[in-house]
Amino acid sequence: MDGIHDVGGRQGFGPIEVTDVDPPFPTDWEARAFGITKSVTAVSDYSVDKFRYTREQLPPLEYLTSPYFEQWMRGTMAMLVGSGLVSAEELATGCSNGSSPQGVGPAKTKEDAHAAATGSVRFDGPFNGAPAFASGDRVMISMSAPRGHTRLPQYVRGRSGTVIAYHGAHGVPEDNVKNVKTFEPLYTVAFALGDLFEEHQGSSDQINVEIWERFLAIAE
Amino acid sequence: MSYECQLASSKTRKRKSVMPSYDPENAAEIHDHVHSHIPSDPALRVKAMESLLVEKGLLTSEAVDVWVETYSEKVGPKVGAGIVARAWCDPDFKARLLEDGTAALKELEIEGWFLAHLKVVENTDAVHNLVVCTLCSCYPHGVLGLQPSWYKKEAYRSRAVRDPRLVLSEFGVDLPKDVQVKVWDSTAEVRYLVLPQRPTGTENWDEAALAALVTRNSMIGTDRDLSTTTSEG
């Protein structure tokens, strides 16, 4: 989806509000919104890809202006309502209508949360076959703008770069949001800054992007 | 403040026992629907949500506390600074860290959120690394904690891949022309940690003193030359 979230290379956002040290949470409610999102019992087919796709579909003005953890909260609310676990009316009042969610796991305990907060989840998986590209290959990036969720940013589409790393087969976000579990070779592709943005022609600077195999072809 | 809920009818409405699932294809519509109901004050929204989810059996406040405490007190840039200092002091560890960040961290018994595919990139006299996520705000949480505010904002995310040197100069890093900038856009689940250069004049310093020199921004790439006068961490 060519949504408001895909901001790489866009102009007009102004200077950066530089900080050297930040509190983890500016306010208490942001801390709670973070903790709720990380520990709420979700439907079994929920995933980080669905969470991202949901956040990307916030009204653009809200995406650009509301606090980050408010956006997380809105993502979690959409998941809960969209999967029928709670209703918008219940979220409004904080009061249950008496129905109890069926077909989901129990609430996470303190111990569950501790294990999740100090463990690592892998995103790679089984793949029968060999990667089609090797480090050093010149590749052209697909021009296609996949409908639905995608992790192929606009600013590299149709551009050429060089494969510099292979990471094994990783779950494909474009499929995963549709409940199709596929694992496909994932590469880092290095682009000359000047090949992405004309005003930097001749620059030695380099932009590196992870791209799944389906979006690559050998450059002519 | 607690929510006073009228006791809902004791007849628990049972749904058909189909596995609930979530399709985000129409999330924009769901957002509009939810938005038309919920209170406008985000603090109230969160309170209502937490109390509802606890009542529904989907959440315990203790689990929320664990995540908040972990990311307020235990996991933050000090974890990353310790790794950097270790790499400066132990060349064999540094070699393993650059080869496979995740495996090297396991030696130190460090695991955590988004550390399963960690790539450590080294600054040198000739190269400066800068990390960004243009599509959201992916970050190596388990070693750096939660993102700084600017890392999540569109100004940084849009410009880091277009005008990296201007971005760096806004952070006070003015790079000579012969230093190459390598920007890493975290579009998948690989996460990047920058290994900054060890300051000169610290040859006899121990690991703890070295770790105190390592700034958060230097591990994202928005800081470069670490000062030896700001220590005592």
XYZ file of C-alpha atoms in Angstrom:
453
model
C 0.000 0.000 0.000
C 1.401 3.377 -0.955
C 0.331 4.843 2.347
C 1.267 7.821 4.450
C 3.779 5.674 6.360
C 6.144 5.185 3.411
C 8.125 8.372 3.926
C 11.642 7.470 2.739
C 12.939 10.285 0.527
C 9.909 12.540 0.935
C 10.591 16.192 1.521
C 9.087 18.945 3.608
C 9.066 17.455 7.094
C 11.446 20.050 8.418
C 14.302 19.864 10.900
C 14.844 17.041 13.373
C 14.113 17.639 17.035
C 17.457 16.336 18.241
C 17.742 14.783 21.688
C 20.603 12.891 23.309
C 18.690 11.211 26.127
C 14.967 10.493 26.312
C 12.730 9.059 29.015
C 11.424 5.667 27.843
C 7.859 6.880 28.289
C 6.926 10.575 28.275
C 3.750 9.884 30.272
C 2.196 7.100 32.344
C -0.546 6.395 29.840
C 2.048 5.828 27.123
C 3.779 3.310 29.365
C 0.478 1.487 29.920
C -0.393 1.609 26.191
C 2.992 0.029 25.424
C 2.616 -2.684 28.052
C -0.967 -3.482 27.037
C -0.022 -3.834 23.386
C 2.912 -6.085 24.260
C 0.960 -8.372 26.589
C -2.712 -8.466 25.524
C -4.024 -11.823 24.390
C -4.521 -11.574 20.651
C -6.151 -13.863 18.120
C -3.849 -16.642 16.970
C -3.352 -15.260 13.473
C -2.211 -11.842 14.700
C 1.345 -10.861 13.800
C 3.722 -7.924 13.686
C 2.859 -7.588 9.990
C -0.847 -7.226 10.745
C -0.023 -4.750 13.498
C 2.027 -2.632 11.085
C -0.580 -2.817 8.322
C -3.242 -1.739 10.789
C -1.223 1.240 11.967
C -0.490 2.240 8.363
C -4.241 2.590 7.794
C -4.806 5.144 10.517
C -6.302 8.340 9.080
C -3.218 10.084 7.614
C -3.616 13.174 9.770
C -3.665 10.999 12.867
C -0.671 8.998 11.640
C 1.350 12.174 11.261
C 0.301 13.945 14.434
C -0.750 11.613 17.237
C 1.740 10.281 19.807
C 3.449 7.033 18.860
C 2.005 4.921 21.649
C -1.458 6.299 20.982
C -1.038 4.838 17.513
C -0.075 1.532 19.080
C -3.191 1.665 21.204
C -5.328 2.372 18.159
C -3.734 -0.606 16.416
C -4.503 -2.870 19.339
C -8.057 -1.564 19.552
C -8.610 -2.227 15.850
C -7.304 -5.793 16.232
C -9.554 -6.429 19.254
C -12.651 -4.995 17.576
C -11.886 -6.416 14.137
C -11.536 -9.912 15.531
C -14.670 -9.646 17.649
C -12.934 -9.952 21.025
C -14.368 -6.657 22.273
C -16.689 -4.012 20.855
C -16.065 -0.330 20.260
C -18.838 0.420 22.737
C -17.022 -1.578 25.415
C -13.757 0.224 24.677
C -15.576 3.533 25.066
C -16.825 2.797 28.570
C -14.278 0.306 29.846
C -17.243 -1.862 30.851
C -17.877 -5.372 29.569
C -21.233 -6.160 27.966
C -21.012 -9.564 29.586
C -19.817 -11.540 26.595
C -16.601 -13.443 27.026
C -14.104 -13.894 24.222
C -13.955 -17.439 22.896
C -11.216 -19.289 21.102
C -8.273 -17.283 22.423
C -5.632 -18.178 24.972
C -5.674 -17.092 28.608
C -4.375 -13.731 29.813
C -0.577 -13.566 29.993
C 0.869 -13.910 33.470
C 3.772 -12.004 34.944
C 5.990 -14.978 34.099
C 4.756 -15.084 30.485
C 5.513 -11.384 30.128
C 8.975 -11.766 31.616
C 9.803 -14.594 29.207
C 8.534 -12.583 26.237
C 10.339 -9.386 27.268
C 13.688 -11.143 27.618
C 13.452 -13.620 24.740
C 14.033 -13.321 21.005
C 11.631 -14.395 18.267
C 13.100 -15.558 14.967
C 11.530 -14.513 11.686
C 13.341 -16.888 9.347
C 12.086 -20.328 8.448
C 12.267 -23.378 6.215
C 13.127 -22.954 2.561
C 13.743 -25.710 0.044
C 15.934 -24.331 -2.632
C 18.840 -22.073 -3.249
C 18.799 -18.302 -3.194
C 18.572 -16.935 -6.735
C 21.065 -14.132 -6.126
C 24.522 -13.882 -4.653
C 26.556 -11.074 -3.186
C 27.872 -8.874 -5.957
C 24.891 -9.397 -8.289
C 23.499 -6.253 -9.855
C 19.747 -6.315 -9.372
C 16.767 -4.255 -10.521
C 13.964 -3.678 -8.047
C 10.384 -4.350 -9.060
C 8.275 -1.375 -10.121
C 5.129 -2.990 -8.796
C 3.310 -1.435 -5.875
C 1.800 -4.428 -4.100
C -1.767 -3.920 -2.940
C -2.189 -4.410 0.770
C 0.756 -4.443 3.125
C 4.260 -4.305 1.709
C 7.751 -3.717 3.037
C 9.086 -2.607 -0.337
C 9.500 1.155 0.030
C 8.607 3.386 -2.901
C 11.968 5.104 -3.098
C 13.800 1.970 -4.321
C 11.247 0.713 -6.844
C 12.575 0.510 -10.376
C 16.122 1.308 -9.186
C 19.250 -0.812 -9.505
C 21.527 -1.867 -6.707
C 24.009 -4.528 -5.652
C 23.295 -7.522 -3.431
C 25.658 -7.375 -0.458
C 24.186 -9.927 1.975
C 21.861 -12.943 2.127
C 19.969 -13.484 5.369
C 18.316 -16.843 4.761
C 14.598 -17.220 4.067
C 12.427 -14.856 6.090
C 8.664 -14.786 6.456
C 7.133 -12.689 3.689
C 5.077 -9.824 5.137
C 2.974 -9.415 1.974
C 1.758 -13.028 2.405
C 1.747 -13.187 6.172
C -0.891 -10.446 6.485
C -3.139 -12.710 4.385
C -2.481 -15.720 6.646
C -0.262 -17.340 4.015
C 2.987 -18.483 5.616
C 5.795 -18.268 3.105
C 9.524 -17.968 3.620
C 11.604 -16.479 0.867
C 15.257 -15.440 0.492
C 15.941 -12.035 1.987
C 18.860 -9.887 0.855
C 20.458 -6.597 1.672
C 20.703 -4.517 -1.478
C 23.102 -1.564 -1.525
C 22.182 1.469 -3.620
C 24.404 4.362 -4.548
C 22.694 7.434 -3.086
C 22.971 9.104 -6.500
C 21.104 6.202 -8.158
C 18.135 6.852 -5.878
C 18.184 10.646 -5.825
C 19.583 12.484 -8.808
C 20.829 15.459 -6.831
C 23.431 13.183 -5.229
C 24.997 11.827 -8.416
C 28.651 11.099 -7.889
C 28.299 10.700 -4.137
C 30.010 7.663 -2.612
C 27.298 7.377 0.030
C 25.243 4.217 0.135
C 21.711 3.283 1.153
C 21.165 -0.340 2.207
C 17.718 -1.909 2.161
C 16.428 -5.417 2.959
C 14.436 -6.784 0.030
C 12.762 -10.152 -0.512
C 13.638 -12.210 -3.583
C 10.258 -11.746 -5.312
C 11.038 -8.081 -5.890
C 14.459 -8.619 -7.501
C 15.593 -9.367 -11.054
C 19.080 -9.393 -12.532
C 19.761 -5.897 -13.852
C 20.340 -5.649 -17.601
C -9.301 6.090 39.181
C -11.334 2.980 38.590
C -14.244 2.409 36.308
C -17.595 1.773 37.902
C -19.218 -0.764 35.676
C -22.805 -1.829 36.037
C -22.791 -5.546 36.574
C -23.519 -6.944 33.163
C -26.219 -9.574 32.909
C -24.820 -12.769 34.309
C -25.865 -14.683 31.224
C -22.571 -14.835 29.408
C -23.333 -14.579 25.755
C -21.482 -17.408 24.089
C -20.257 -16.913 20.590
C -20.136 -19.768 18.183
C -16.903 -21.547 18.879
C -15.133 -20.580 15.685
C -11.516 -19.556 15.995
C -11.564 -15.778 15.986
C -9.212 -14.219 13.477
C -8.182 -10.752 12.407
C -8.160 -9.450 8.849
C -6.479 -6.017 8.653
C -7.581 -5.402 5.051
C -10.319 -3.033 6.203
C -8.505 -1.559 9.171
C -9.233 1.985 7.969
C -12.965 1.342 8.424
C -12.413 -0.254 11.814
C -10.338 2.759 12.890
C -13.187 5.110 11.951
C -15.719 2.968 13.779
C -13.599 2.776 16.938
C -12.747 6.456 16.782
C -16.403 7.465 16.780
C -16.832 5.749 20.181
C -13.734 6.152 22.301
C -13.000 9.132 24.590
C -10.813 11.819 23.058
C -8.371 11.914 25.974
C -5.762 9.205 25.376
C -5.134 8.734 29.107
C -8.821 7.935 29.586
C -8.810 5.644 26.576
C -5.964 3.613 27.984
C -7.557 3.347 31.427
C -10.833 2.183 29.921
C -9.043 -0.310 27.702
C -6.930 -1.792 30.485
C -9.850 -2.220 32.834
C -12.025 -3.761 30.104
C -9.360 -6.211 28.955
C -8.651 -7.341 32.499
C -12.363 -7.906 33.042
C -12.563 -9.858 29.785
C -9.726 -12.151 30.795
C -7.476 -10.928 27.970
C -4.926 -9.099 30.100
C -3.336 -8.958 33.532
C -2.051 -5.655 34.828
C 0.956 -7.536 36.227
C 2.043 -8.510 32.709
C 1.750 -4.868 31.642
C 3.870 -3.899 34.659
C 6.590 -6.345 33.613
C 6.939 -4.806 30.154
C 6.895 -1.265 31.533
C 9.471 -2.043 34.220
C 11.706 -3.964 31.830
C 11.811 -1.070 29.382
C 11.999 1.630 32.074
C 14.724 0.137 34.221
C 16.505 -2.868 32.758
C 16.711 -2.605 28.991
C 18.130 0.577 27.531
C 21.219 2.040 25.870
C 23.427 0.821 28.745
C 23.017 -2.708 27.412
C 24.332 -1.620 24.026
C 27.121 0.430 25.593
C 28.323 -2.641 27.483
C 28.463 -4.631 24.255
C 30.432 -1.868 22.514
C 32.930 -1.642 25.378
C 33.391 -5.418 25.359
C 34.057 -5.335 21.608
C 36.648 -2.569 22.086
C 38.475 -4.615 24.736
C 38.246 -8.073 23.190
C 39.170 -8.304 19.492
C 38.020 -11.928 19.225
C 34.611 -11.032 20.632
C 34.444 -8.073 18.248
C 35.147 -10.356 15.285
C 32.355 -12.718 16.368
C 30.005 -9.782 17.019
C 30.517 -8.421 13.509
C 30.141 -11.908 12.035
C 26.886 -12.821 13.830
C 25.532 -10.272 16.288
C 22.800 -12.509 17.676
C 25.162 -15.409 18.402
C 27.761 -13.135 20.021
C 25.116 -11.603 22.286
C 24.092 -15.040 23.467
C 27.639 -15.453 24.834
C 26.807 -12.512 27.090
C 23.390 -14.039 27.821
C 21.681 -11.124 26.118
C 18.447 -11.884 24.332
C 15.458 -9.685 23.877
C 12.893 -8.011 21.727
C 13.992 -7.932 18.082
C 17.468 -9.343 18.667
C 17.077 -12.577 16.687
C 18.638 -11.097 13.551
C 21.075 -8.498 14.838
C 23.674 -7.061 12.479
C 26.446 -4.955 14.001
C 28.055 -2.455 11.627
C 31.409 -0.903 12.434
C 32.437 2.714 12.043
C 35.976 3.240 10.768
C 38.065 6.202 9.653
C 36.592 5.654 6.178
C 32.974 4.667 6.951
C 30.155 6.088 9.038
C 26.988 4.022 9.585
C 23.510 5.425 10.172
C 20.389 3.401 11.050
C 16.789 4.277 10.140
C 13.433 2.649 9.475
C 11.624 4.579 6.750
C 8.447 2.441 6.877
C 7.842 2.530 10.636
C 10.430 2.776 13.393
C 12.123 -0.615 13.696
C 14.867 -0.557 16.313
C 17.098 -3.081 18.117
C 15.033 -2.757 21.298
C 16.776 -5.461 23.292
C 20.085 -3.563 23.185
C 18.943 0.082 23.006
C 15.569 0.164 24.754
C 12.794 2.289 23.261
C 13.384 4.629 20.344
C 14.072 8.315 20.862
C 11.218 10.499 19.781
C 13.018 11.828 16.687
C 13.721 8.291 15.427
C 9.957 7.727 15.122
C 9.159 11.046 13.453
C 8.805 11.607 9.740
C 11.552 14.255 9.565
C 14.255 11.737 10.465
C 12.677 8.785 8.629
C 12.208 10.658 5.356
C 15.517 12.499 5.297
C 17.988 9.888 6.568
C 17.879 8.102 3.204
C 17.829 11.248 1.075
C 20.123 13.722 2.782
C 22.068 11.676 5.320
C 24.884 14.228 5.623
C 22.480 17.066 6.347
C 20.738 14.910 8.910
C 24.083 14.133 10.529
C 25.024 17.787 10.612
C 21.804 18.561 12.487
C 23.077 16.137 15.121
C 26.401 17.972 15.180
C 28.264 15.384 13.099
C 30.062 17.085 10.210
C 31.674 14.385 8.127
C 34.655 14.994 5.865
C 33.912 14.193 2.217
C 36.215 11.183 2.194
C 34.212 9.398 4.884
C 31.548 7.269 3.231
C 28.073 7.202 4.767
C 26.298 3.853 4.838
C 22.625 4.112 5.746
C 20.773 0.975 6.874
C 17.000 1.083 6.290
C 15.386 -1.613 8.473
C 12.683 -2.806 6.064
C 12.662 -6.434 7.304
C 13.367 -7.969 10.740
C 17.136 -7.555 10.592
C 18.111 -4.960 13.195
C 21.216 -2.800 13.153
C 23.532 -1.638 15.902
C 26.393 0.732 15.103
C 29.759 -0.045 16.678
C 31.315 3.397 17.183
C 35.076 3.973 17.156
C 36.964 3.788 20.423
C 38.198 7.251 21.413
C 41.945 7.755 21.397
C 43.627 8.093 24.759
C 41.543 5.362 26.379
C 44.074 2.549 25.962
C 44.260 1.763 29.677
C 40.588 2.240 30.509
C 38.557 -0.646 31.817
C 35.331 -1.857 30.253
C 33.023 -0.069 32.686
C 34.732 3.286 32.147
C 34.640 2.769 28.385
C 30.944 1.842 28.425
C 30.182 5.149 30.142
C 31.525 6.984 27.074
C 29.165 5.299 24.633
C 26.148 7.452 23.813
C 22.836 6.096 22.616
C 23.017 8.189 19.468
C 26.461 6.804 18.612
C 24.906 3.330 18.430
C 22.218 4.609 16.030
C 24.812 6.538 14.035
C 23.702 10.086 14.816
C 26.785 10.666 16.959
C 30.362 9.826 15.932
C 33.341 11.130 17.884
C 32.838 10.078 21.479
C 34.159 12.420 24.102
C 36.348 11.196 26.936
C 35.357 14.039 29.225
C 31.674 13.247 29.730
C 32.102 9.973 31.561
C 30.952 8.934 35.036
C 27.841 7.116 33.872
